[in-house]
Amino acid sequence: MSSNKTNNKPSSIRIYPPPSSTPTSSASVPSTSFTHNQSYNLATSFTASGGVGSSGSGPVQFHRRKNSTIPVPKPSHKPPSSSHSFRGDIKSQDVFAAAFKKRNDKLIVLFPGEPKFEMERVDMWNHDSICTPCLILQPRTNKEVSDCLVGYDYGIRKCISTNRKLGTKLVIPRLAIAGGRNSINAMRSGSIVLDMSKMRCVRVNSKAQLCKVQGGARIIELDAALSEYGFIAVTGTQQNVGVVGCVLGGGYGYASRKYGMACENVLKVEVVLADGSLKACSRKTRPDLFYSICGGGGGVGIVVSLTLKCYPLVHAALLTYDLPTIDLEQRRTVLRHWANWINGDVDKSQGCNPKNLSLRENDGTHKEVYSQLMLPTDSSTVKFLGTSIDDNVIPQSGGFIERYEEAERKAKRRGKLFKFGKSSSAIDEMKQYSWENIPGLADLVTNKFGVSTRNHVQYRMLRYADQLQSLGSDYFTSGNVYIAMKYAESLSDYIIEILVQATLGEKRPNNGSRIYIHSLGGEISEHAGKQHVSFNARHMKYIIFIEGSWEAVAEHKYAKEKEKVKEWVNWVVKQLHVAKGTQSTAHPESMRDQVSRSGKTKPSSGWYNFDEVTGKRLAEIKSKRDPRSVFCLASRISWQEGSRFTPVDTNLHVVSNQLNIPGIKNNKGDSIDSFTPTDLQEESNEDE
């Protein structure tokens, strides 16, 4: 591939400091306090869960974001700091604030009521998750992250000691980690938030095709840095998501079918454990930490940096159109034919739809092709999106997009050009890159997924980093949302019926809620040599993303609309739990998945998010690396007895009653890789 970038660029860059925003409206949300008993295990010590969002308060009003030419995603608006609503234990708050300042008096600690605190707490993609934490910490270096954890531990011990001596009931706030701020646990009412937004540096090694990303960087910052060198990294489809959060949950995007999941492209991780020690881990060094972080949901420490593989790619092809489905049967037909095209799916089980017999089993389309369907609840139209990153047919040289766009403009005036006898050589040159010449997408020239018409067909070449990647920010807009995600091994008739009834049947909420179906498969399905990461859903071919949304309406309607949306999302999730070939994800949102009202009934197989081997290994790593459950707001780890999704590598740790994980001795981390005065000084100098 030839690149239009010169080779005299620096080997590292620093970009995108945290943007400053102007507040525009107000919000007030009460918090929930947590009571701590005498034992020091934060997983079982809280008597209140501290629910996400505005508990017991009226709705929060937000303004629509105006169109802007600035190439950044669409974050939620920031209301002004007219007042705050922290109603927690002020004495406990003072204890922790003093502990942090005692450890490092230069540490940024934000208090409720301060303008900066108010602006930070409402900068959430999900407006329903806006709440009032106890404190917000903003470390700027690895050392300050360590100081935060050491100070947090000191504050807990101080509160416990005071409660024992004086008989008081000082509450102990949980610790929440805010990276991209898309998770439901990024901020919790009454919690202490460790905000990584001051650590967003991205450094690129163009010769080795590697990049090092700090723990607070978002995908948009990574894309912008890599585009300077003509590279991409495997990340998500929403640029406002944090890179670390993407890796913890697995991470799928437009390039995953060719290059694998994001967690499979991680080479090295630096993580600060609960005791404040900095650990570097990789496939060979402390593989237990590396295994837990890459696709296992984390929960063992705070990731302060990732080293990722990069791939040369500049341009991609994009095809979008609408498929009108006037009734339930047409929507079922579209889903069946789309699944057959992208992954070769055919449900020929007993009792399946006879129309499936006309479909032929195949290997699916090319792995360079990614696709998704969007099923709205307020429209009968299914929205299709397909992309290709096949650099064998899509030129990657500089100036190609400009020439292509110029040819498009000439094509629109083609009749006029011929009238005046002008040449159409530019148009003829670009015909070789048309829709019917892109492998995979060319099949769709005649394949309309079983319907007769399609509307708003648009095909174009575009830049990957800023044009293709920014599409996610257009359809995953911020607002009041309630989401859930499920893996599916195939789109069986049973699953299709759930999705159709949820979006076009009687169950649909008929508002802005919608369901996305993202394609996996391709390189993701390859198992060989990938047992060093805990992601174990490679046999799954789809991710079903359920997004319930509602407008911030009048106070007396807000709670009703929210409850309506929650009931719809939970109904879809419960139905998918009992479907064959489904599995929960490692995202924090899976913590809300309901088992039963009594809690006594065993959940269905689709409720679990790991197989037995992976789940037990993750649980053991968690119990040894974070024995006091400091990171108790991480994703849940659950497995079904006897389940096995992926082959077991005999060279890795085998689950047994005796823990045997390299890098752990006598329940303590290696002493040789803890912070030393020299390390801390180098870290401080490096980030100044």
Tab-separated table of C-alpha atoms in Angstrom, residues 165-423:
chain	number	residue	atom	x	y	z
A	165	LYS	CA	-13.718	3.240	68.181
A	166	LEU	CA	-16.579	5.737	68.345
A	167	GLY	CA	-19.530	3.589	67.314
A	168	THR	CA	-20.272	5.879	64.373
A	169	LYS	CA	-21.709	4.772	61.048
A	170	LEU	CA	-19.517	6.472	58.493
A	171	VAL	CA	-20.520	5.242	55.046
A	172	ILE	CA	-17.935	4.039	52.554
A	173	PRO	CA	-18.501	5.047	48.923
A	174	ARG	CA	-17.807	2.637	46.124
A	175	LEU	CA	-15.081	3.303	43.589
A	176	ALA	CA	-16.270	3.939	40.023
A	177	ILE	CA	-13.957	4.200	37.000
A	178	ALA	CA	-14.890	6.679	34.267
A	179	GLY	CA	-13.154	6.288	30.903
A	180	GLY	CA	-15.336	6.910	27.863
A	181	ARG	CA	-18.340	7.431	30.180
A	182	ASN	CA	-20.667	5.154	28.249
A	183	SER	CA	-20.941	2.444	30.910
A	184	ILE	CA	-23.751	2.407	33.467
A	185	ASN	CA	-21.057	2.205	36.151
A	186	ALA	CA	-18.924	5.104	34.939
A	187	MET	CA	-20.499	7.238	37.650
A	188	ARG	CA	-22.728	6.177	40.518
A	189	SER	CA	-24.603	8.259	43.047
A	190	GLY	CA	-22.565	8.655	46.210
A	191	SER	CA	-19.503	6.955	44.721
A	192	ILE	CA	-15.942	8.180	44.387
A	193	VAL	CA	-15.245	8.494	40.670
A	194	LEU	CA	-11.749	8.000	39.333
A	195	ASP	CA	-12.005	9.963	36.098
A	196	MET	CA	-9.367	9.083	33.482
A	197	SER	CA	-10.191	12.016	31.179
A	198	LYS	CA	-6.847	13.726	31.879
A	199	MET	CA	-4.945	10.719	30.469
A	200	ARG	CA	-5.735	10.669	26.746
A	201	CYS	CA	-2.324	10.563	25.111
A	202	VAL	CA	-1.900	8.414	21.993
A	203	ARG	CA	1.590	7.554	20.729
A	204	VAL	CA	2.243	5.884	17.400
A	205	ASN	CA	5.272	3.837	16.391
A	206	SER	CA	4.902	3.841	12.633
A	207	LYS	CA	7.874	1.549	11.970
A	208	ALA	CA	6.643	-1.218	14.268
A	209	GLN	CA	2.973	-0.514	13.416
A	210	LEU	CA	2.077	-0.187	17.083
A	211	CYS	CA	0.371	2.450	19.174
A	212	LYS	CA	0.252	3.095	22.915
A	213	VAL	CA	-3.008	4.483	24.267
A	214	GLN	CA	-3.545	5.923	27.728
A	215	GLY	CA	-6.449	4.710	29.828
A	216	GLY	CA	-8.697	7.731	29.294
A	217	ALA	CA	-8.451	7.940	25.494
A	218	ARG	CA	-11.561	7.526	23.402
A	219	ILE	CA	-11.787	5.879	20.007
A	220	ILE	CA	-12.015	9.217	18.206
A	221	GLU	CA	-8.633	10.265	19.601
A	222	LEU	CA	-7.070	6.966	18.581
A	223	ASP	CA	-8.529	7.230	15.069
A	224	ALA	CA	-7.268	10.791	14.673
A	225	ALA	CA	-3.754	9.859	15.756
A	226	LEU	CA	-3.480	6.777	13.524
A	227	SER	CA	-4.899	8.539	10.475
A	228	GLU	CA	-1.816	10.788	10.437
A	229	TYR	CA	0.220	7.705	9.554
A	230	GLY	CA	-2.308	5.875	7.365
A	231	PHE	CA	-3.114	3.240	10.004
A	232	ILE	CA	-6.181	1.917	11.793
A	233	ALA	CA	-6.686	-0.124	14.954
A	234	VAL	CA	-9.500	-2.571	15.624
A	235	THR	CA	-11.962	-0.733	17.867
A	236	GLY	CA	-15.691	-0.181	18.188
A	237	THR	CA	-18.120	1.521	15.836
A	238	GLN	CA	-18.899	4.366	18.265
A	239	GLN	CA	-16.098	6.930	18.542
A	240	ASN	CA	-17.287	8.259	21.889
A	241	VAL	CA	-16.509	4.931	23.601
A	242	GLY	CA	-13.319	4.577	25.627
A	243	VAL	CA	-10.610	2.380	24.115
A	244	VAL	CA	-10.057	0.526	27.388
A	245	GLY	CA	-13.760	-0.186	27.851
A	246	CYS	CA	-13.888	-1.487	24.297
A	247	VAL	CA	-11.072	-3.954	25.012
A	248	LEU	CA	-12.523	-5.077	28.345
A	249	GLY	CA	-15.779	-6.081	26.670
A	250	GLY	CA	-14.107	-7.687	23.648
A	251	GLY	CA	-14.515	-4.887	21.126
A	252	TYR	CA	-15.980	-5.326	17.652
A	253	GLY	CA	-15.981	-2.916	14.740
A	254	TYR	CA	-15.837	-2.505	10.979
A	255	ALA	CA	-12.450	-4.270	10.784
A	256	SER	CA	-13.155	-7.146	13.185
A	257	ARG	CA	-14.191	-9.717	10.594
A	258	LYS	CA	-10.763	-9.297	8.974
A	259	TYR	CA	-8.479	-8.636	11.948
A	260	GLY	CA	-10.353	-10.103	14.932
A	261	MET	CA	-11.736	-8.489	18.070
A	262	ALA	CA	-10.087	-5.488	19.698
A	263	CYS	CA	-8.961	-7.568	22.698
A	264	GLU	CA	-7.151	-9.963	20.346
A	265	ASN	CA	-5.041	-7.101	18.993
A	266	VAL	CA	-3.650	-6.029	22.376
A	267	LEU	CA	0.069	-6.680	22.851
A	268	LYS	CA	0.765	-5.158	26.253
A	269	VAL	CA	-1.186	-3.681	29.147
A	270	GLU	CA	-0.158	-1.515	32.092
A	271	VAL	CA	-2.515	-1.774	35.036
A	272	VAL	CA	-2.534	-0.340	38.554
A	273	LEU	CA	-3.819	-2.846	41.097
A	274	ALA	CA	-5.874	-2.127	44.201
A	275	ASP	CA	-2.748	-1.833	46.357
A	276	GLY	CA	-1.378	0.915	44.095
A	277	SER	CA	1.307	-1.176	42.393
A	278	LEU	CA	1.875	-0.774	38.655
A	279	LYS	CA	2.045	-4.016	36.677
A	280	ALA	CA	3.004	-4.524	33.050
A	281	CYS	CA	1.447	-7.634	31.547
A	282	SER	CA	1.384	-9.379	28.204
A	283	ARG	CA	0.812	-12.826	26.795
A	284	LYS	CA	4.053	-14.037	28.408
A	285	THR	CA	4.421	-11.680	31.377
A	286	ARG	CA	1.738	-12.041	34.058
A	287	PRO	CA	-0.617	-13.772	31.655
A	288	ASP	CA	-3.335	-13.950	34.306
A	289	LEU	CA	-3.775	-10.168	34.326
A	290	PHE	CA	-3.557	-10.017	30.555
A	291	TYR	CA	-6.136	-12.796	30.243
A	292	SER	CA	-8.597	-11.079	32.576
A	293	ILE	CA	-8.337	-7.667	30.919
A	294	CYS	CA	-8.651	-8.831	27.301
A	295	GLY	CA	-12.343	-9.608	26.962
A	296	GLY	CA	-13.008	-10.593	30.571
A	297	GLY	CA	-14.561	-7.346	31.741
A	298	GLY	CA	-11.592	-6.352	33.892
A	299	GLY	CA	-12.243	-5.882	37.581
A	300	VAL	CA	-8.627	-6.539	38.583
A	301	GLY	CA	-7.237	-3.012	38.407
A	302	ILE	CA	-7.222	0.263	36.510
A	303	VAL	CA	-5.801	0.023	32.992
A	304	VAL	CA	-3.542	3.036	32.463
A	305	SER	CA	-2.231	2.110	29.009
A	306	LEU	CA	-2.670	-0.352	26.153
A	307	THR	CA	-0.319	-1.239	23.320
A	308	LEU	CA	-2.263	-2.183	20.185
A	309	LYS	CA	-1.489	-3.565	16.754
A	310	CYS	CA	-2.056	-1.203	13.843
A	311	TYR	CA	-2.915	-2.003	10.248
A	312	PRO	CA	-2.316	0.066	7.095
A	313	LEU	CA	-5.668	1.273	5.832
A	314	VAL	CA	-6.938	4.663	4.720
A	315	HIS	CA	-10.035	4.163	2.557
A	316	ALA	CA	-13.124	1.947	2.674
A	317	ALA	CA	-16.374	1.417	0.753
A	318	LEU	CA	-19.807	2.073	2.249
A	319	LEU	CA	-23.233	0.919	1.050
A	320	THR	CA	-26.472	1.937	2.782
A	321	TYR	CA	-30.141	1.685	1.875
A	322	ASP	CA	-33.615	1.204	3.350
A	323	LEU	CA	-35.696	-1.952	3.008
A	324	PRO	CA	-39.458	-1.381	3.350
A	325	THR	CA	-41.187	-4.186	5.256
A	326	ILE	CA	-44.916	-3.612	5.235
A	327	ASP	CA	-45.738	-6.602	7.440
A	328	LEU	CA	-44.198	-9.065	9.881
A	329	GLU	CA	-43.489	-11.710	7.242
A	330	GLN	CA	-41.455	-9.331	5.089
A	331	ARG	CA	-39.313	-8.363	8.062
A	332	ARG	CA	-38.727	-12.046	8.840
A	333	THR	CA	-37.728	-12.578	5.204
A	334	VAL	CA	-35.200	-9.724	5.285
A	335	LEU	CA	-33.544	-11.096	8.432
A	336	ARG	CA	-33.331	-14.642	7.028
A	337	HIS	CA	-31.809	-13.556	3.706
A	338	TRP	CA	-29.391	-11.075	5.327
A	339	ALA	CA	-28.110	-13.746	7.755
A	340	ASN	CA	-27.689	-16.163	4.855
A	341	TRP	CA	-25.676	-13.581	2.889
A	342	ILE	CA	-23.362	-12.385	5.662
A	343	ASN	CA	-22.682	-15.691	7.495
A	344	GLY	CA	-24.346	-18.431	5.422
A	345	ASP	CA	-27.037	-19.019	8.068
A	346	VAL	CA	-29.972	-21.297	7.313
A	347	ASP	CA	-32.339	-22.576	10.007
A	348	LYS	CA	-33.378	-26.039	8.847
A	349	SER	CA	-34.317	-27.400	12.239
A	350	GLN	CA	-37.541	-29.308	12.721
A	351	GLY	CA	-40.523	-26.997	12.535
A	352	CYS	CA	-38.643	-24.195	10.789
A	353	ASN	CA	-40.214	-21.995	8.165
A	354	PRO	CA	-40.550	-23.887	4.826
A	355	LYS	CA	-39.222	-20.784	3.042
A	356	ASN	CA	-35.816	-21.496	4.588
A	357	LEU	CA	-35.480	-24.531	2.334
A	358	SER	CA	-34.910	-22.200	-0.623
A	359	LEU	CA	-31.775	-20.807	1.036
A	360	ARG	CA	-28.483	-22.625	0.608
A	361	GLU	CA	-25.920	-23.067	3.332
A	362	ASN	CA	-22.635	-21.356	2.495
A	363	ASP	CA	-19.561	-19.850	4.117
A	364	GLY	CA	-20.961	-16.324	4.077
A	365	THR	CA	-19.532	-13.311	2.340
A	366	HIS	CA	-15.926	-12.108	2.340
A	367	LYS	CA	-14.338	-11.405	5.702
A	368	GLU	CA	-13.402	-7.888	4.572
A	369	VAL	CA	-17.124	-7.078	4.578
A	370	TYR	CA	-18.976	-5.956	7.697
A	371	SER	CA	-22.722	-5.386	7.887
A	372	GLN	CA	-25.469	-4.421	10.289
A	373	LEU	CA	-29.240	-4.051	10.287
A	374	MET	CA	-31.207	-1.519	12.278
A	375	LEU	CA	-34.778	-2.453	13.215
A	376	PRO	CA	-36.705	0.615	14.380
A	377	THR	CA	-39.856	0.394	16.474
A	378	ASP	CA	-41.474	3.503	15.007
A	379	SER	CA	-41.084	2.625	11.329
A	380	SER	CA	-41.636	-0.317	8.996
A	381	THR	CA	-38.291	0.322	7.267
A	382	VAL	CA	-35.207	-1.807	7.970
A	383	LYS	CA	-31.964	0.142	7.540
A	384	PHE	CA	-29.035	-1.736	6.000
A	385	LEU	CA	-25.359	-0.851	6.262
A	386	GLY	CA	-22.489	-2.696	4.614
A	387	THR	CA	-18.802	-1.825	4.431
A	388	SER	CA	-15.696	-3.251	2.803
A	389	ILE	CA	-12.046	-2.710	3.742
A	390	ASP	CA	-10.653	-4.843	0.912
A	391	ASP	CA	-7.460	-2.958	0.074
A	392	ASN	CA	-6.886	-5.226	-2.948
A	393	VAL	CA	-9.640	-3.410	-4.835
A	394	ILE	CA	-9.946	-0.134	-2.897
A	395	PRO	CA	-6.984	2.206	-3.573
A	396	GLN	CA	-5.194	3.442	-0.473
A	397	SER	CA	-3.066	6.122	-2.089
A	398	GLY	CA	-3.278	9.767	-1.179
A	399	GLY	CA	-5.742	11.908	-3.072
A	400	PHE	CA	-7.968	8.993	-4.131
A	401	ILE	CA	-11.015	10.199	-2.193
A	402	GLU	CA	-10.689	13.678	-3.651
A	403	ARG	CA	-10.582	12.260	-7.198
A	404	TYR	CA	-13.494	9.967	-6.476
A	405	GLU	CA	-15.640	12.787	-5.079
A	406	GLU	CA	-14.802	14.944	-8.074
A	407	ALA	CA	-15.897	12.129	-10.391
A	408	GLU	CA	-19.166	11.891	-8.450
A	409	ARG	CA	-19.808	15.574	-8.959
A	410	LYS	CA	-19.114	15.221	-12.674
A	411	ALA	CA	-21.421	12.209	-12.902
A	412	LYS	CA	-24.295	14.290	-11.554
A	413	ARG	CA	-23.705	16.789	-14.351
A	414	ARG	CA	-22.964	14.117	-16.915
A	415	GLY	CA	-25.745	15.032	-19.316
A	416	LYS	CA	-24.606	18.633	-19.337
A	417	LEU	CA	-20.983	17.625	-19.830
A	418	PHE	CA	-21.834	15.535	-22.903
A	419	LYS	CA	-23.889	18.404	-24.291
A	420	PHE	CA	-20.845	20.676	-24.295
A	421	GLY	CA	-18.540	17.939	-25.559
A	422	LYS	CA	-16.484	17.667	-22.318
A	423	SER	CA	-14.459	14.533	-21.563
